[in-house]
mmCIF file of C-alpha atoms in Angstrom:
data_model
loop_
_atom_site.group_PDB
_atom_site.id
_atom_site.type_symbol
_atom_site.label_atom_id
_atom_site.label_comp_id
_atom_site.label_asym_id
_atom_site.label_seq_id
_atom_site.Cartn_x
_atom_site.Cartn_y
_atom_site.Cartn_z
ATOM 1 C CA MET A 1 -13.711 12.407 -3.733
ATOM 2 C CA GLY A 2 -14.319 12.195 -7.462
ATOM 3 C CA ASP A 3 -11.861 11.566 -10.243
ATOM 4 C CA SER A 4 -10.465 14.613 -11.999
ATOM 5 C CA ALA A 5 -12.304 15.751 -15.101
ATOM 6 C CA ASP A 6 -8.930 15.948 -16.802
ATOM 7 C CA VAL A 7 -8.794 12.257 -17.739
ATOM 8 C CA PRO A 8 -5.932 10.593 -19.609
ATOM 9 C CA GLN A 9 -6.296 10.400 -23.390
ATOM 10 C CA VAL A 10 -5.358 6.710 -23.311
ATOM 11 C CA GLN A 11 -6.452 3.941 -20.994
ATOM 12 C CA PRO A 12 -3.905 2.294 -18.668
ATOM 13 C CA GLY A 13 -4.151 -1.040 -20.483
ATOM 14 C CA GLU A 14 -3.222 0.592 -23.804
ATOM 15 C CA LEU A 15 0.315 1.493 -22.689
ATOM 16 C CA ALA A 16 3.335 -0.791 -22.830
ATOM 17 C CA PRO A 17 4.302 -1.970 -19.315
ATOM 18 C CA HIS A 18 7.980 -2.316 -20.265
ATOM 19 C CA GLU A 19 8.450 1.109 -21.868
ATOM 20 C CA PRO A 20 11.819 2.689 -20.928
ATOM 21 C CA VAL A 21 11.814 5.279 -18.156
ATOM 22 C CA PRO A 22 12.441 8.836 -19.424
ATOM 23 C CA ARG A 23 15.991 10.027 -18.786
ATOM 24 C CA VAL A 24 14.976 13.062 -16.701
ATOM 25 C CA LEU A 25 13.118 10.834 -14.249
ATOM 26 C CA LYS A 26 15.970 8.344 -14.119
ATOM 27 C CA ASP A 27 18.304 11.180 -13.185
ATOM 28 C CA ALA A 28 15.926 12.486 -10.521
ATOM 29 C CA PHE A 29 15.627 9.025 -9.006
ATOM 30 C CA LYS A 30 19.401 8.658 -8.926
ATOM 31 C CA LEU A 31 19.769 12.071 -7.271
ATOM 32 C CA TRP A 32 17.416 11.155 -4.409
ATOM 33 C CA LYS A 33 18.303 7.476 -4.068
ATOM 34 C CA GLY A 34 19.417 6.535 -0.576
ATOM 35 C CA ARG A 35 19.201 10.050 0.858
ATOM 36 C CA VAL A 36 18.661 9.566 4.589
ATOM 37 C CA GLU A 37 20.130 12.762 6.010
ATOM 38 C CA LEU A 38 16.735 14.432 6.209
ATOM 39 C CA THR A 39 15.474 15.079 9.720
ATOM 40 C CA THR A 40 11.893 14.767 10.901
ATOM 41 C CA GLN A 41 11.390 18.527 10.767
ATOM 42 C CA GLY A 42 13.789 19.301 7.969
ATOM 43 C CA CYS A 43 12.812 20.180 4.420
ATOM 44 C CA ALA A 44 15.617 19.504 1.976
ATOM 45 C CA GLU A 45 16.114 21.673 -1.062
ATOM 46 C CA GLY A 46 14.180 20.267 -3.983
ATOM 47 C CA LEU A 47 11.298 18.824 -1.986
ATOM 48 C CA THR A 48 7.853 20.075 -2.958
ATOM 49 C CA ASP A 49 6.271 22.249 -0.278
ATOM 50 C CA LEU A 50 2.546 21.572 -0.590
ATOM 51 C CA GLU A 51 1.506 24.552 1.492
ATOM 52 C CA ALA A 52 3.584 26.869 -0.685
ATOM 53 C CA VAL A 53 2.819 25.591 -4.184
ATOM 54 C CA GLY A 54 -0.151 23.256 -3.795
ATOM 55 C CA VAL A 55 -3.732 24.286 -4.498
ATOM 56 C CA LYS A 56 -5.792 23.597 -1.402
ATOM 57 C CA ARG A 57 -8.902 21.532 -2.023
ATOM 58 C CA ASN A 58 -12.088 20.652 -0.168
ATOM 59 C CA ASP A 59 -13.040 17.319 -1.705
ATOM 60 C CA ILE A 60 -13.638 15.130 1.340
ATOM 61 C CA PRO A 61 -16.059 16.312 4.028
ATOM 62 C CA ALA A 62 -14.750 15.539 7.500
ATOM 63 C CA HIS A 63 -17.943 13.675 8.356
ATOM 64 C CA SER A 64 -17.279 11.266 5.445
ATOM 65 C CA LEU A 65 -13.869 10.429 6.880
ATOM 66 C CA TRP A 66 -15.432 10.115 10.336
ATOM 67 C CA GLU A 67 -18.051 7.669 9.046
ATOM 68 C CA ALA A 68 -15.429 5.630 7.195
ATOM 69 C CA THR A 69 -13.145 5.371 10.224
ATOM 70 C CA GLN A 70 -15.998 4.545 12.607
ATOM 71 C CA SER A 71 -17.170 1.737 10.353
ATOM 72 C CA PHE A 72 -13.636 0.438 9.874
ATOM 73 C CA GLN A 73 -12.918 0.358 13.616
ATOM 74 C CA ALA A 74 -16.306 -1.186 14.412
ATOM 75 C CA ARG A 75 -15.599 -4.110 12.087
ATOM 76 C CA LEU A 76 -12.587 -4.919 14.212
ATOM 77 C CA GLY A 77 -14.864 -5.158 17.249
ATOM 78 C CA LEU A 78 -13.219 -2.268 19.060
ATOM 79 C CA GLY A 79 -15.039 -0.548 21.886
ATOM 80 C CA ARG A 80 -16.148 3.056 21.661
ATOM 81 C CA GLU A 81 -13.056 4.188 23.505
ATOM 82 C CA ASN A 82 -10.989 3.088 20.501
ATOM 83 C CA HIS A 83 -13.112 4.827 17.898
ATOM 84 C CA ILE A 84 -11.930 7.972 16.187
ATOM 85 C CA THR A 85 -13.061 11.248 17.695
ATOM 86 C CA LEU A 86 -13.275 14.528 15.841
ATOM 87 C CA SER A 87 -13.787 18.033 17.106
ATOM 88 C CA LYS A 88 -17.225 19.593 16.749
ATOM 89 C CA ALA A 89 -15.846 21.751 13.962
ATOM 90 C CA SER A 90 -14.574 18.698 12.139
ATOM 91 C CA GLU A 91 -17.933 16.960 12.401
ATOM 92 C CA SER A 92 -19.755 19.837 10.733
ATOM 93 C CA GLU A 93 -20.860 19.560 7.131
ATOM 94 C CA SER A 94 -18.778 22.592 6.156
ATOM 95 C CA HIS A 95 -15.417 21.274 7.359
ATOM 96 C CA ALA A 96 -13.272 19.342 4.885
ATOM 97 C CA VAL A 97 -10.166 17.184 5.095
ATOM 98 C CA ASP A 98 -7.036 19.039 3.971
ATOM 99 C CA SER A 99 -5.863 18.042 0.513
ATOM 100 C CA TYR A 100 -3.727 19.603 -2.199
ATOM 101 C CA SER A 101 -3.401 19.391 -5.958
ATOM 102 C CA LEU A 102 -0.370 20.356 -8.020
ATOM 103 C CA THR A 103 -0.803 22.186 -11.300
ATOM 104 C CA SER A 104 2.373 20.596 -12.654
ATOM 105 C CA ILE A 105 0.859 17.087 -12.386
ATOM 106 C CA PRO A 106 -2.835 17.420 -13.326
ATOM 107 C CA GLY A 107 -5.089 15.076 -11.395
ATOM 108 C CA LEU A 108 -2.634 14.408 -8.570
ATOM 109 C CA ILE A 109 -4.168 14.913 -5.115
ATOM 110 C CA VAL A 110 -2.138 14.658 -1.898
ATOM 111 C CA LEU A 111 -3.939 14.205 1.424
ATOM 112 C CA PRO A 112 -1.595 14.705 4.400
ATOM 113 C CA SER A 113 -2.462 12.796 7.595
ATOM 114 C CA LEU A 114 -5.614 11.282 6.104
ATOM 115 C CA LEU A 115 -5.527 8.181 8.327
ATOM 116 C CA PRO A 116 -5.705 8.835 12.088
ATOM 117 C CA PRO A 117 -3.201 6.886 14.233
ATOM 118 C CA ALA A 118 -5.809 4.376 15.459
ATOM 119 C CA VAL A 119 -6.792 3.525 11.887
ATOM 120 C CA GLN A 120 -3.145 3.084 10.907
ATOM 121 C CA GLN A 121 -2.733 0.596 13.757
ATOM 122 C CA SER A 122 -5.899 -1.259 12.803
ATOM 123 C CA MET A 123 -4.890 -1.360 9.142
ATOM 124 C CA LEU A 124 -1.541 -2.928 10.031
ATOM 125 C CA SER A 125 -3.272 -5.560 12.157
ATOM 126 C CA ARG A 126 -5.675 -6.542 9.401
ATOM 127 C CA LEU A 127 -3.027 -6.659 6.705
ATOM 128 C CA PHE A 128 -0.405 -8.584 8.655
ATOM 129 C CA HIS A 129 -2.363 -10.637 11.195
ATOM 130 C CA ARG A 130 -5.253 -11.607 8.941
ATOM 131 C CA ASP A 131 -4.447 -11.095 5.254
ATOM 132 C CA LEU A 132 -0.842 -12.319 5.327
ATOM 133 C CA SER A 133 -2.126 -15.589 6.825
ATOM 134 C CA ASN A 134 -4.661 -16.073 4.031
ATOM 135 C CA PRO A 135 -3.247 -18.438 1.367
ATOM 136 C CA ASP A 136 -5.254 -16.614 -1.306
ATOM 137 C CA HIS A 137 -2.994 -13.582 -0.907
ATOM 138 C CA LYS A 138 0.364 -14.199 -2.549
ATOM 139 C CA THR A 139 3.692 -12.634 -1.587
ATOM 140 C CA ASN A 140 7.142 -12.407 -3.111
ATOM 141 C CA LEU A 141 8.081 -15.361 -0.897
ATOM 142 C CA HIS A 142 5.651 -17.631 -2.759
ATOM 143 C CA LEU A 143 7.812 -17.311 -5.859
ATOM 144 C CA HIS A 144 10.596 -19.396 -4.336
ATOM 145 C CA PHE A 145 9.162 -21.028 -1.198
ATOM 146 C CA ASP A 146 6.413 -23.398 -0.135
ATOM 147 C CA VAL A 147 4.726 -21.631 2.755
ATOM 148 C CA GLN A 148 3.848 -23.479 5.939
ATOM 149 C CA TYR A 149 1.070 -21.367 7.427
ATOM 150 C CA PRO A 150 0.775 -20.901 11.205
ATOM 151 C CA GLY A 151 -1.287 -23.560 12.917
ATOM 152 C CA ALA A 152 -1.084 -25.896 9.935
ATOM 153 C CA ARG A 153 0.948 -29.084 9.657
ATOM 154 C CA PRO A 154 3.170 -29.314 6.562
ATOM 155 C CA SER A 155 0.935 -31.993 5.066
ATOM 156 C CA GLU A 156 -2.073 -29.711 5.420
ATOM 157 C CA GLU A 157 -0.661 -26.487 4.034
ATOM 158 C CA VAL A 158 1.918 -26.387 1.267
ATOM 159 C CA ASP A 159 2.420 -23.761 -1.423
ATOM 160 C CA GLY A 160 -0.783 -21.943 -0.551
ATOM 161 C CA ALA A 161 -3.063 -24.952 -1.174
ATOM 162 C CA ALA A 162 -5.121 -25.000 2.006
ATOM 163 C CA SER A 163 -6.929 -28.097 3.207
ATOM 164 C CA LYS A 164 -10.483 -27.910 4.501
ATOM 165 C CA THR A 165 -9.189 -27.825 8.056
ATOM 166 C CA SER A 166 -6.337 -25.391 7.611
ATOM 167 C CA GLY A 167 -7.631 -22.879 5.082
ATOM 168 C CA ALA A 168 -7.735 -19.196 5.877
ATOM 169 C CA SER A 169 -10.560 -18.152 8.154
ATOM 170 C CA LYS A 170 -11.290 -15.604 10.814
ATOM 171 C CA GLU A 171 -9.499 -17.927 13.242
ATOM 172 C CA GLN A 172 -6.373 -18.277 11.095
ATOM 173 C CA LYS A 173 -3.299 -17.758 13.251
ATOM 174 C CA SER A 174 -1.051 -14.789 12.611
ATOM 175 C CA PHE A 175 2.568 -15.282 11.580
ATOM 176 C CA PHE A 176 3.372 -12.812 14.355
ATOM 177 C CA GLY A 177 1.789 -15.192 16.865
ATOM 178 C CA ASP A 178 3.857 -18.079 15.557
ATOM 179 C CA ASP A 179 7.161 -19.351 16.933
ATOM 180 C CA PRO A 180 9.717 -16.971 15.337
ATOM 181 C CA SER A 181 12.245 -19.798 15.079
ATOM 182 C CA ARG A 182 9.897 -22.142 13.192
ATOM 183 C CA VAL A 183 10.998 -22.945 9.641
ATOM 184 C CA ALA A 184 7.894 -21.791 7.788
ATOM 185 C CA PHE A 185 9.289 -21.236 4.289
ATOM 186 C CA LEU A 186 10.676 -24.292 2.481
ATOM 187 C CA PRO A 187 12.631 -23.593 -0.732
ATOM 188 C CA LYS A 188 11.182 -24.963 -3.947
ATOM 189 C CA ASN A 189 14.751 -25.363 -5.175
ATOM 190 C CA PRO A 190 17.106 -26.125 -2.252
ATOM 191 C CA ASP A 191 20.098 -25.502 -4.506
ATOM 192 C CA GLU A 192 19.126 -21.849 -4.884
ATOM 193 C CA HIS A 193 17.549 -20.931 -1.533
ATOM 194 C CA LYS A 194 17.839 -21.946 2.088
ATOM 195 C CA PRO A 195 14.856 -22.592 4.376
ATOM 196 C CA LEU A 196 13.638 -19.519 6.219
ATOM 197 C CA THR A 197 12.342 -19.149 9.737
ATOM 198 C CA THR A 198 9.327 -16.954 10.342
ATOM 199 C CA LYS A 199 11.580 -14.330 11.925
ATOM 200 C CA ALA A 200 14.021 -14.261 9.011
ATOM 201 C CA ALA A 201 11.206 -14.000 6.478
ATOM 202 C CA LEU A 202 9.269 -11.206 8.160
ATOM 203 C CA LYS A 203 12.259 -9.173 9.257
ATOM 204 C CA LYS A 204 13.718 -8.549 5.810
ATOM 205 C CA LYS A 205 12.623 -11.036 3.137
ATOM 206 C CA LEU A 206 8.945 -10.082 2.908
ATOM 207 C CA ARG A 207 8.743 -7.364 0.266
ATOM 208 C CA TRP A 208 5.166 -7.388 -1.028
ATOM 209 C CA MET A 209 1.751 -8.970 -0.741
ATOM 210 C CA THR A 210 -1.226 -8.823 -3.116
ATOM 211 C CA LEU A 211 -4.917 -8.558 -2.236
ATOM 212 C CA GLY A 212 -7.798 -9.281 -4.589
ATOM 213 C CA GLY A 213 -6.441 -9.351 -8.140
ATOM 214 C CA GLN A 214 -3.080 -11.122 -7.905
ATOM 215 C CA TYR A 215 -0.707 -8.951 -9.920
ATOM 216 C CA ASP A 216 2.060 -10.872 -11.701
ATOM 217 C CA TRP A 217 5.278 -8.876 -11.353
ATOM 218 C CA THR A 218 6.994 -10.889 -14.098
ATOM 219 C CA THR A 219 4.401 -10.449 -16.839
ATOM 220 C CA LYS A 220 3.124 -7.151 -15.386
ATOM 221 C CA ALA A 221 -0.441 -8.355 -15.832
ATOM 222 C CA TYR A 222 -3.373 -9.753 -13.867
ATOM 223 C CA PRO A 223 -4.166 -13.453 -14.396
ATOM 224 C CA ASN A 224 -7.304 -14.412 -16.286
ATOM 225 C CA GLY A 225 -10.171 -15.759 -14.250
ATOM 226 C CA PRO A 226 -11.926 -14.613 -11.087
ATOM 227 C CA PRO A 227 -9.584 -13.057 -8.495
ATOM 228 C CA PRO A 228 -9.710 -13.889 -4.789
ATOM 229 C CA PRO A 229 -12.144 -11.709 -2.827
ATOM 230 C CA PHE A 230 -10.810 -8.318 -1.840
ATOM 231 C CA PRO A 231 -11.078 -7.769 1.958
ATOM 232 C CA ASP A 232 -14.467 -6.136 2.301
ATOM 233 C CA ASP A 233 -13.620 -3.963 5.319
ATOM 234 C CA ILE A 234 -10.637 -2.370 3.567
ATOM 235 C CA ALA A 235 -12.621 -2.011 0.340
ATOM 236 C CA SER A 236 -15.480 -0.325 2.190
ATOM 237 C CA PHE A 237 -13.126 2.084 3.962
ATOM 238 C CA ILE A 238 -11.401 3.113 0.711
ATOM 239 C CA HIS A 239 -14.661 3.392 -1.246
ATOM 240 C CA LYS A 240 -16.312 5.619 1.378
ATOM 241 C CA ILE A 241 -13.492 8.158 0.972
ATOM 242 C CA PHE A 242 -12.890 7.699 -2.774
ATOM 243 C CA PRO A 243 -16.364 6.731 -4.037
ATOM 244 C CA THR A 244 -15.625 6.870 -7.786
ATOM 245 C CA MET A 245 -13.221 3.922 -7.696
ATOM 246 C CA GLU A 246 -13.977 0.313 -6.761
ATOM 247 C CA PRO A 247 -11.166 -1.423 -4.823
ATOM 248 C CA GLN A 248 -10.467 -4.649 -6.677
ATOM 249 C CA ALA A 249 -6.737 -5.197 -6.238
ATOM 250 C CA ALA A 250 -3.981 -3.971 -3.957
ATOM 251 C CA ILE A 251 -0.245 -4.320 -3.614
ATOM 252 C CA ILE A 252 1.205 -3.916 -0.136
ATOM 253 C CA ASN A 253 4.866 -2.964 -0.348
ATOM 254 C CA VAL A 254 7.050 -3.571 2.720
ATOM 255 C CA TYR A 255 10.099 -1.311 2.867
ATOM 256 C CA SER A 256 13.143 -1.263 5.125
ATOM 257 C CA PRO A 257 15.933 1.362 5.087
ATOM 258 C CA GLY A 258 17.884 1.039 1.851
ATOM 259 C CA ASP A 259 14.931 -0.347 -0.102
ATOM 260 C CA THR A 260 13.626 1.468 -3.182
ATOM 261 C CA LEU A 261 10.853 1.168 -5.744
ATOM 262 C CA SER A 262 12.048 1.878 -9.273
ATOM 263 C CA ILE A 263 10.378 4.458 -11.479
ATOM 264 C CA HIS A 264 7.420 2.887 -13.295
ATOM 265 C CA ARG A 265 3.846 3.422 -14.451
ATOM 266 C CA ASP A 266 0.779 1.395 -13.410
ATOM 267 C CA VAL A 267 -0.668 0.487 -16.797
ATOM 268 C CA SER A 268 -2.001 -3.069 -16.363
ATOM 269 C CA GLU A 269 -5.502 -2.043 -15.329
ATOM 270 C CA LYS A 270 -8.257 -1.783 -17.970
ATOM 271 C CA VAL A 271 -9.884 1.383 -16.658
ATOM 272 C CA ASP A 272 -8.626 4.866 -15.808
ATOM 273 C CA LYS A 273 -10.181 5.011 -12.341
ATOM 274 C CA GLY A 274 -8.087 6.673 -9.653
ATOM 275 C CA LEU A 275 -5.305 4.875 -7.809
ATOM 276 C CA VAL A 276 -5.079 5.249 -4.005
ATOM 277 C CA SER A 277 -1.734 5.023 -2.203
ATOM 278 C CA ILE A 278 -1.555 5.085 1.615
ATOM 279 C CA SER A 279 1.666 5.350 3.651
ATOM 280 C CA ILE A 280 2.143 3.829 7.116
ATOM 281 C CA GLY A 281 5.377 3.924 9.124
ATOM 282 C CA CYS A 282 8.616 5.630 8.170
ATOM 283 C CA ASP A 283 8.760 8.627 5.848
ATOM 284 C CA ALA A 284 9.553 8.097 2.182
ATOM 285 C CA ILE A 285 10.700 10.226 -0.733
ATOM 286 C CA PHE A 286 8.224 9.886 -3.595
ATOM 287 C CA ILE A 287 8.930 11.064 -7.140
ATOM 288 C CA ILE A 288 6.109 11.509 -9.644
ATOM 289 C CA GLY A 289 6.314 13.015 -13.103
ATOM 290 C CA LEU A 290 4.965 13.299 -16.632
ATOM 291 C CA ALA A 291 6.984 12.969 -19.807
ATOM 292 C CA ASN A 292 5.550 12.921 -23.318
ATOM 293 C CA ASN A 293 6.211 14.400 -26.735
ATOM 294 C CA ASP A 294 3.711 17.225 -26.302
ATOM 295 C CA ALA A 295 5.395 19.087 -23.436
ATOM 296 C CA PRO A 296 8.669 19.282 -21.521
ATOM 297 C CA PRO A 297 8.973 16.645 -18.756
ATOM 298 C CA VAL A 298 7.953 17.711 -15.254
ATOM 299 C CA TYR A 299 8.182 16.008 -11.896
ATOM 300 C CA GLU A 300 7.645 16.630 -8.196
ATOM 301 C CA VAL A 301 9.504 15.232 -5.190
ATOM 302 C CA LEU A 302 7.271 14.649 -2.175
ATOM 303 C CA ARG A 303 8.018 13.563 1.350
ATOM 304 C CA LEU A 304 5.250 11.188 2.409
ATOM 305 C CA ARG A 305 4.630 10.585 6.114
ATOM 306 C CA SER A 306 2.649 8.004 8.041
ATOM 307 C CA GLY A 307 -1.075 8.421 7.417
ATOM 308 C CA ASP A 308 -0.611 10.396 4.175
ATOM 309 C CA ALA A 309 -2.529 9.368 1.063
ATOM 310 C CA VAL A 310 -1.925 10.074 -2.609
ATOM 311 C CA TYR A 311 -4.769 9.897 -5.117
ATOM 312 C CA MET A 312 -3.674 9.593 -8.750
ATOM 313 C CA THR A 313 -6.416 10.608 -11.182
ATOM 314 C CA GLY A 314 -6.595 12.240 -14.585
ATOM 315 C CA GLN A 315 -3.193 12.629 -16.233
ATOM 316 C CA SER A 316 -1.442 11.641 -13.005
ATOM 317 C CA ARG A 317 -3.053 8.185 -13.174
ATOM 318 C CA LEU A 318 -0.513 7.290 -15.866
ATOM 319 C CA ALA A 319 2.362 9.278 -14.388
ATOM 320 C CA TRP A 320 5.807 7.812 -13.827
ATOM 321 C CA HIS A 321 6.516 7.378 -10.120
ATOM 322 C CA GLY A 322 8.864 5.656 -7.688
ATOM 323 C CA VAL A 323 10.378 5.629 -4.194
ATOM 324 C CA PRO A 324 14.139 6.320 -4.143
ATOM 325 C CA SER A 325 14.567 6.517 -0.377
ATOM 326 C CA ILE A 326 13.139 5.435 2.978
ATOM 327 C CA ILE A 327 14.115 7.697 5.877
ATOM 328 C CA PRO A 328 14.980 5.606 8.961
ATOM 329 C CA GLY A 329 14.076 6.708 12.461
ATOM 330 C CA THR A 330 10.900 8.503 11.324
ATOM 331 C CA CYS A 331 8.266 5.936 12.291
ATOM 332 C CA PRO A 332 5.722 7.615 14.622
ATOM 333 C CA ASP A 333 5.873 6.639 18.290
ATOM 334 C CA TYR A 334 2.362 5.231 18.171
ATOM 335 C CA LEU A 335 3.469 2.607 15.608
ATOM 336 C CA GLU A 336 6.966 1.728 16.828
ATOM 337 C CA ASP A 337 5.754 -1.032 19.163
ATOM 338 C CA TRP A 338 3.301 -2.627 16.737
ATOM 339 C CA PRO A 339 2.192 -5.477 16.824
ATOM 340 C CA GLY A 340 1.932 -4.744 20.560
ATOM 341 C CA LYS A 341 2.501 -6.247 23.981
ATOM 342 C CA GLU A 342 0.860 -9.546 23.014
ATOM 343 C CA PHE A 343 3.770 -10.207 20.655
ATOM 344 C CA PRO A 344 6.943 -9.417 22.653
ATOM 345 C CA GLU A 345 9.173 -11.294 20.185
ATOM 346 C CA TRP A 346 8.288 -8.727 17.528
ATOM 347 C CA ARG A 347 8.725 -5.561 19.550
ATOM 348 C CA GLY A 348 10.215 -2.875 17.316
ATOM 349 C CA TRP A 349 9.377 -4.606 14.012
ATOM 350 C CA MET A 350 7.756 -1.450 12.646
ATOM 351 C CA LYS A 351 10.420 0.950 13.920
ATOM 352 C CA ASP A 352 12.282 1.107 10.606
ATOM 353 C CA LYS A 353 9.527 -0.113 8.303
ATOM 354 C CA ARG A 354 7.364 1.670 5.767
ATOM 355 C CA ILE A 355 4.182 -0.017 4.576
ATOM 356 C CA ASN A 356 2.489 1.222 1.428
ATOM 357 C CA LEU A 357 -1.070 0.129 0.610
ATOM 358 C CA ASN A 358 -1.654 0.734 -3.090
ATOM 359 C CA VAL A 359 -5.262 0.154 -4.184
ATOM 360 C CA ARG A 360 -6.628 0.166 -7.711
ATOM 361 C CA GLN A 361 -9.585 -0.860 -9.867
ATOM 362 C CA MET A 362 -8.709 -3.461 -12.497
ATOM 363 C CA PHE A 363 -11.732 -3.265 -14.793
ATOM 364 C CA ASP A 364 -15.175 -1.728 -15.022
ATOM 365 C CA GLY A 365 -18.033 -2.627 -12.686
ATOM 366 C CA GLY A 366 -19.669 -5.022 -15.114
ATOM 367 C CA ARG A 367 -16.490 -7.065 -15.471
ATOM 368 C CA ALA A 368 -16.013 -6.974 -11.699
ATOM 369 C CA LYS A 369 -19.466 -8.468 -11.139
ATOM 370 C CA GLU A 370 -18.817 -11.178 -13.710
ATOM 371 C CA ALA A 371 -15.530 -12.106 -12.023
ATOM 372 C CA GLU A 372 -17.319 -12.613 -8.743
ATOM 373 C CA LEU A 373 -19.791 -15.135 -10.223
#
């Protein structure tokens, strides 16, 4: 899927990251904040109905999605019985994945149910079994705690500085395979924070994790210098579906009922390549809008479900957006028991969770190659 020809007139890095949110979007966020009365089938007044107002597109051939999912599953070492199957019609060159654009937000593309259930499960396993246990990937917990990684003695692994014997590897133990009662997060300032067990941290305290370029939420910028490697299997999967953007950084947001993400714009990147957002778990209300001096402000309110993707290109790449509400009790049955029978202590962890994988390109290809040297 290519980026929209209707590109923004300014680059993301040219906008101020702390610019005030337009009043109309503040009011919309307030109106939808905390709304949890929506049912699985219900469509509340004010929600955008894609089938009614969206322009149907045919950007992604079904065989491209099939190839991406097959490759992604194969990298996990799954047998053929776990690979994604498509109907003969879906495998044909003429069939395309359903997607919609909205004329009110130029460049915005919504792809309902893009990720099949098996890929959603695999994505969760890679993000939370593998990537969360990699000290290169920082979380909100690193701001206030020294992290004792699973399988590492405190003297070997403190504050993300891995020793030669305990550094992240393919054999790195998952936090979900750790003793839930183990104190794994030691406060940097004991006067401000108490030690956290693995269970306490993962149940509610974990709010975000970064992959690749380590976004600084305080300065709203990426640090200078080469970033940690972006997981190549996730990068390959995203790039096969959205070939005009190079995955270089990602923020994984972890939501529970009552959590929100304030209205903001993603303006720290140095290029206007598309931004990919993938939802896994509970449904969320997503607000996205444009507000400038040239036209009246406009916004849309979308209900995003597990497996849905949003691709922000063109003018929508610099749109204001946020998440005012997570709808509890809407996690699909096939995800409720993740991480699975091997981890009985964590049964039901995903039941009221929403995971958002937000992938972007930080700079052009030349800069990306230089950073890897």
